[in-house]
PDB file of C-alpha atoms in Angstrom:
ATOM      1  CA  VAL A   1      99.510 117.042 114.591  1.00 67.00           C
ATOM      2  CA  GLU A   2      96.903 119.546 113.623  1.00 73.00           C
ATOM      3  CA  ASN A   3      97.884 121.838 116.566  1.00 80.00           C
ATOM      4  CA  ALA A   4     101.485 121.773 115.312  1.00 84.00           C
ATOM      5  CA  GLY A   5     100.485 122.632 111.859  1.00 82.00           C
ATOM      6  CA  LEU A   6     102.132 119.416 110.471  1.00 80.00           C
ATOM      7  CA  VAL A   7     100.893 117.870 107.249  1.00 84.00           C
ATOM      8  CA  PHE A   8     101.961 114.519 105.887  1.00 87.00           C
ATOM      9  CA  SER A   9     102.115 114.010 102.133  1.00 87.00           C
ATOM     10  CA  GLN A  10     103.143 110.366 102.301  1.00 91.00           C
ATOM     11  CA  MET A  11     104.291 107.723 104.736  1.00 93.00           C
ATOM     12  CA  HIS A  12     106.235 104.496 104.470  1.00 93.00           C
ATOM     13  CA  ALA A  13     104.989 101.130 105.386  1.00 95.00           C
ATOM     14  CA  ALA A  14     107.287  98.574 107.102  1.00 92.00           C
ATOM     15  CA  PHE A  15     109.616  96.697 104.834  1.00 90.00           C
ATOM     16  CA  PRO A  16     109.869  93.990 103.527  1.00 92.00           C
ATOM     17  CA  ILE A  17     106.352  92.990 103.262  1.00 93.00           C
ATOM     18  CA  TYR A  18     107.243  89.631 101.745  1.00 95.00           C
ATOM     19  CA  VAL A  19     109.734  87.159 103.179  1.00 94.00           C
ATOM     20  CA  PRO A  20     110.170  84.118 100.973  1.00 94.00           C
ATOM     21  CA  ASP A  21     109.594  80.859 102.608  1.00 94.00           C
ATOM     22  CA  ASN A  22     108.328  82.561 105.884  1.00 96.00           C
ATOM     23  CA  GLU A  23     104.571  82.803 105.690  1.00 96.00           C
ATOM     24  CA  PRO A  24     104.068  83.842 109.331  1.00 97.00           C
ATOM     25  CA  VAL A  25     106.388  86.948 108.892  1.00 97.00           C
ATOM     26  CA  THR A  26     104.772  87.736 105.553  1.00 96.00           C
ATOM     27  CA  GLU A  27     101.301  87.611 107.051  1.00 97.00           C
ATOM     28  CA  TYR A  28     102.466  89.835 110.001  1.00 97.00           C
ATOM     29  CA  MET A  29     103.938  92.302 107.616  1.00 97.00           C
ATOM     30  CA  CYS A  30     100.854  92.475 105.454  1.00 97.00           C
ATOM     31  CA  MET A  31      98.773  93.009 108.535  1.00 97.00           C
ATOM     32  CA  SER A  32     100.979  95.860 109.393  1.00 97.00           C
ATOM     33  CA  VAL A  33     100.488  97.499 105.910  1.00 98.00           C
ATOM     34  CA  GLU A  34      96.653  97.232 106.514  1.00 98.00           C
ATOM     35  CA  LYS A  35      97.033  98.891 109.837  1.00 98.00           C
ATOM     36  CA  SER A  36      99.319 101.510 108.320  1.00 98.00           C
ATOM     37  CA  LEU A  37      96.637 102.381 105.825  1.00 98.00           C
ATOM     38  CA  ALA A  38      94.188 103.116 108.777  1.00 98.00           C
ATOM     39  CA  VAL A  39      97.012 105.321 110.393  1.00 97.00           C
ATOM     40  CA  ALA A  40      97.612 107.182 107.174  1.00 97.00           C
ATOM     41  CA  ALA A  41      93.913 107.968 107.070  1.00 97.00           C
ATOM     42  CA  PHE A  42      93.671 108.984 110.604  1.00 95.00           C
ATOM     43  CA  PHE A  43      96.547 111.606 109.934  1.00 93.00           C
ATOM     44  CA  ASN A  44      94.960 112.632 106.583  1.00 94.00           C
ATOM     45  CA  CYS A  45      97.980 111.360 104.827  1.00 95.00           C
ATOM     46  CA  PRO A  46      96.933 110.694 101.202  1.00 96.00           C
ATOM     47  CA  ALA A  47      99.573 108.084 100.311  1.00 96.00           C
ATOM     48  CA  LEU A  48     101.328 105.025 101.835  1.00 97.00           C
ATOM     49  CA  VAL A  49     104.401 103.874 100.234  1.00 94.00           C
ATOM     50  CA  VAL A  50     104.563 100.047 100.117  1.00 96.00           C
ATOM     51  CA  HIS A  51     107.842  98.784  98.615  1.00 93.00           C
ATOM     52  CA  PRO A  52     107.505  96.157  96.010  1.00 94.00           C
ATOM     53  CA  TRP A  53     109.446  92.917  96.581  1.00 93.00           C
ATOM     54  CA  SER A  54     112.422  92.440  94.226  1.00 88.00           C
ATOM     55  CA  THR A  55     114.230  89.181  93.418  1.00 87.00           C
ATOM     56  CA  ARG A  56     116.938  88.230  90.987  1.00 79.00           C
ATOM     57  CA  LYS A  57     115.104  84.898  90.334  1.00 84.00           C
ATOM     58  CA  GLY A  58     112.954  86.056  87.479  1.00 87.00           C
ATOM     59  CA  LYS A  59     110.647  88.898  86.632  1.00 89.00           C
ATOM     60  CA  GLU A  60     107.606  86.515  86.276  1.00 93.00           C
ATOM     61  CA  MET A  61     107.953  85.276  89.809  1.00 94.00           C
ATOM     62  CA  GLU A  62     108.495  88.827  91.072  1.00 93.00           C
ATOM     63  CA  ARG A  63     105.435  90.108  89.322  1.00 95.00           C
ATOM     64  CA  GLU A  64     103.292  87.220  90.566  1.00 96.00           C
ATOM     65  CA  VAL A  65     104.282  87.745  94.084  1.00 96.00           C
ATOM     66  CA  ASN A  66     103.861  91.606  94.030  1.00 96.00           C
ATOM     67  CA  LEU A  67     100.430  91.498  92.335  1.00 97.00           C
ATOM     68  CA  ASN A  68      99.176  88.966  94.871  1.00 97.00           C
ATOM     69  CA  LEU A  69     100.353  91.183  97.799  1.00 97.00           C
ATOM     70  CA  TYR A  70      99.072  94.443  96.436  1.00 98.00           C
ATOM     71  CA  ARG A  71      95.716  92.895  95.498  1.00 98.00           C
ATOM     72  CA  ARG A  72      95.209  92.049  99.114  1.00 97.00           C
ATOM     73  CA  PHE A  73      95.390  95.744 100.132  1.00 98.00           C
ATOM     74  CA  ILE A  74      92.777  96.957  97.648  1.00 98.00           C
ATOM     75  CA  PRO A  75      89.797  96.807 100.030  1.00 98.00           C
ATOM     76  CA  PHE A  76      91.667  98.641 102.758  1.00 98.00           C
ATOM     77  CA  ALA A  77      92.982 101.368 100.357  1.00 98.00           C
ATOM     78  CA  ARG A  78      89.339 101.911  99.258  1.00 98.00           C
ATOM     79  CA  GLN A  79      87.988 101.777 102.786  1.00 98.00           C
ATOM     80  CA  TYR A  80      90.572 104.436 104.064  1.00 98.00           C
ATOM     81  CA  GLY A  81      90.753 106.536 100.942  1.00 98.00           C
ATOM     82  CA  VAL A  82      94.704 106.151 100.897  1.00 98.00           C
ATOM     83  CA  LYS A  83      96.578 105.665  97.747  1.00 97.00           C
ATOM     84  CA  ILE A  84      99.211 102.888  97.802  1.00 98.00           C
ATOM     85  CA  CYS A  85     102.262 103.998  96.132  1.00 95.00           C
ATOM     86  CA  LEU A  86     104.939 101.632  94.634  1.00 93.00           C
ATOM     87  CA  GLU A  87     108.507 102.936  94.779  1.00 90.00           C
ATOM     88  CA  ASN A  88     111.426 102.391  92.529  1.00 85.00           C
ATOM     89  CA  MET A  89     113.783  99.769  94.206  1.00 78.00           C
ATOM     90  CA  PHE A  90     117.212  98.376  93.643  1.00 74.00           C
ATOM     91  CA  ASN A  91     119.017  95.137  94.562  1.00 70.00           C
ATOM     92  CA  VAL A  92     122.538  94.411  95.391  1.00 69.00           C
ATOM     93  CA  LEU A  93     124.484  91.739  93.690  1.00 65.00           C
ATOM     94  CA  HIS A  94     128.060  91.140  94.819  1.00 74.00           C
ATOM     95  CA  GLY A  95     128.238  94.571  96.237  1.00 76.00           C
ATOM     96  CA  ASN A  96     126.953  96.199  93.002  1.00 72.00           C
ATOM     97  CA  ARG A  97     123.565  97.862  92.811  1.00 71.00           C
ATOM     98  CA  ILE A  98     121.305  96.595  90.063  1.00 65.00           C
ATOM     99  CA  GLU A  99     117.688  97.332  89.002  1.00 72.00           C
ATOM    100  CA  GLY A 100     115.009  96.157  91.296  1.00 78.00           C
ATOM    101  CA  SER A 101     111.184  96.068  90.990  1.00 80.00           C
ATOM    102  CA  CYS A 102     109.699  99.264  89.576  1.00 83.00           C
ATOM    103  CA  SER A 103     113.210 100.744  89.054  1.00 80.00           C
ATOM    104  CA  THR A 104     112.179 101.574  85.338  1.00 80.00           C
ATOM    105  CA  ALA A 105     109.131 103.758  84.543  1.00 80.00           C
ATOM    106  CA  GLU A 106     107.974 101.001  82.270  1.00 85.00           C
ATOM    107  CA  ASP A 107     107.991  98.436  85.003  1.00 88.00           C
ATOM    108  CA  ALA A 108     106.315 100.706  87.481  1.00 88.00           C
ATOM    109  CA  CYS A 109     103.604 101.700  84.997  1.00 90.00           C
ATOM    110  CA  TRP A 110     102.812  98.115  84.339  1.00 92.00           C
ATOM    111  CA  TYR A 111     102.138  97.381  87.985  1.00 94.00           C
ATOM    112  CA  ILE A 112     100.087 100.602  88.530  1.00 94.00           C
ATOM    113  CA  GLU A 113      97.982 100.320  85.542  1.00 94.00           C
ATOM    114  CA  LYS A 114      97.211  96.641  86.108  1.00 97.00           C
ATOM    115  CA  LEU A 115      96.344  97.238  89.670  1.00 98.00           C
ATOM    116  CA  ASN A 116      94.198 100.189  89.146  1.00 97.00           C
ATOM    117  CA  GLU A 117      92.368  98.286  86.333  1.00 97.00           C
ATOM    118  CA  GLU A 118      91.669  95.500  88.760  1.00 98.00           C
ATOM    119  CA  ALA A 119      90.694  97.846  91.389  1.00 98.00           C
ATOM    120  CA  GLY A 120      88.387  99.552  89.116  1.00 97.00           C
ATOM    121  CA  GLU A 121      89.594 102.902  90.450  1.00 97.00           C
ATOM    122  CA  ASP A 122      92.781 104.890  90.898  1.00 96.00           C
ATOM    123  CA  LEU A 123      94.043 103.306  94.175  1.00 98.00           C
ATOM    124  CA  PHE A 124      97.699 102.831  93.208  1.00 97.00           C
ATOM    125  CA  GLY A 125     100.267 105.283  92.322  1.00 95.00           C
ATOM    126  CA  PHE A 126     104.077 105.956  92.284  1.00 91.00           C
ATOM    127  CA  CYS A 127     106.600 107.284  94.739  1.00 87.00           C
ATOM    128  CA  PHE A 128     109.732 108.382  92.888  1.00 80.00           C
ATOM    129  CA  ASP A 129     112.795 107.969  95.204  1.00 74.00           C
ATOM    130  CA  ILE A 130     115.415 110.170  93.784  1.00 71.00           C
ATOM    131  CA  GLY A 131     118.057 108.472  96.031  1.00 67.00           C
ATOM    132  CA  HIS A 132     117.258 104.994  94.747  1.00 65.00           C
ATOM    133  CA  ALA A 133     117.496 106.262  91.279  1.00 68.00           C
ATOM    134  CA  THR A 134     120.852 107.914  91.959  1.00 67.00           C
ATOM    135  CA  VAL A 135     122.432 104.722  93.477  1.00 69.00           C
ATOM    136  CA  LEU A 136     121.536 102.998  90.153  1.00 63.00           C
ATOM    137  CA  HIS A 137     123.643 105.862  88.551  1.00 63.00           C
ATOM    138  CA  ARG A 138     120.818 107.319  86.716  1.00 59.00           C
ATOM    139  CA  ASP A 139     121.873 110.859  85.680  1.00 52.00           C
ATOM    140  CA  ALA A 140     119.652 113.851  85.873  1.00 47.00           C
ATOM    141  CA  VAL A 141     118.324 113.437  82.267  1.00 45.00           C
ATOM    142  CA  GLN A 142     117.500 109.769  82.878  1.00 51.00           C
ATOM    143  CA  ARG A 143     115.796 110.684  86.252  1.00 51.00           C
ATOM    144  CA  GLN A 144     113.664 113.402  84.429  1.00 51.00           C
ATOM    145  CA  ARG A 145     112.790 111.134  81.480  1.00 56.00           C
ATOM    146  CA  ALA A 146     111.690 108.425  83.930  1.00 54.00           C
ATOM    147  CA  GLY A 147     109.681 110.860  86.003  1.00 53.00           C
ATOM    148  CA  SER A 148     107.960 112.364  82.795  1.00 57.00           C
ATOM    149  CA  SER A 149     107.105 108.926  81.345  1.00 64.00           C
ATOM    150  CA  ILE A 150     105.381 107.791  84.544  1.00 70.00           C
ATOM    151  CA  GLY A 151     103.564 111.163  84.523  1.00 70.00           C
ATOM    152  CA  SER A 152     100.280 111.021  86.079  1.00 75.00           C
ATOM    153  CA  HIS A 153     100.990 108.106  88.285  1.00 79.00           C
ATOM    154  CA  VAL A 154     103.478 110.077  90.479  1.00 77.00           C
ATOM    155  CA  ALA A 155     101.670 110.679  93.847  1.00 72.00           C
ATOM    156  CA  ALA A 156     104.698 111.232  96.043  1.00 72.00           C
ATOM    157  CA  ALA A 157     108.477 111.751  96.012  1.00 71.00           C
ATOM    158  CA  ALA A 158     111.123 110.684  98.421  1.00 72.00           C
ATOM    159  CA  ILE A 159     114.705 111.919  98.753  1.00 72.00           C
ATOM    160  CA  PHE A 160     116.770 109.288 100.231  1.00 67.00           C
ATOM    161  CA  PHE A 161     120.543 109.781 100.483  1.00 62.00           C
ATOM    162  CA  PHE A 162     123.277 107.785 102.152  1.00 57.00           C
ATOM    163  CA  GLY A 163     126.959 107.469 102.030  1.00 54.00           C
ATOM    164  CA  GLY A 164     127.006 105.440  98.904  1.00 51.00           C
ATOM    165  CA  ASP A 165     127.995 102.172 100.493  1.00 48.00           C
ATOM    166  CA  ALA A 166     125.782  99.426  98.969  1.00 44.00           C
ATOM    167  CA  THR A 167     126.547  97.094 101.803  1.00 41.00           C
ATOM    168  CA  VAL A 168     124.086  99.019 103.875  1.00 43.00           C
ATOM    169  CA  PHE A 169     121.326  97.204 101.935  1.00 41.00           C
ATOM    170  CA  ASP A 170     122.759  93.750 101.534  1.00 39.00           C
ATOM    171  CA  GLY A 171     120.442  92.096 104.099  1.00 38.00           C
ATOM    172  CA  ALA A 172     117.151  93.284 102.690  1.00 39.00           C
ATOM    173  CA  ALA A 173     118.091  93.576  99.054  1.00 39.00           C
ATOM    174  CA  GLN A 174     119.463  90.127  98.534  1.00 37.00           C
ATOM    175  CA  GLN A 175     116.268  88.158  99.093  1.00 38.00           C
TER     176      GLN A 175
END
């Protein structure tokens, strides 16, 4: 990597890290996130994007699951010096894309500020995925407003584009 002059600004962890009613898979995915933090540090990559879990079964349940997952990674983020970034997500309901976890700046800030407070340091940040915002039909003004209100939490950006067919995501997004 160094010989080729490559620099990594962020990398993505495997997804999804939480699979309801399947503890062995969830445990395996969480272990992969822990190892991904070590890999990111090895490559001097400052940020690992770990997608939050989204559900249509209620915000309280979603937040409880996500907080418990992210808390688990605090010692590893601290050990390896890699920031964990949450990303704006979406869900699919009957072929329509709807807001998912961290799809609003307010929701993302809530998680990041709570987790950083619990960690006692700045271990969590935000990766703004422009493509995810676009599939939720956020126009340029809305995307800029969201970006500016989350401000100092933005540690990475991703540009994800696809053909616009929401069915591409049905399997992962409907959990």
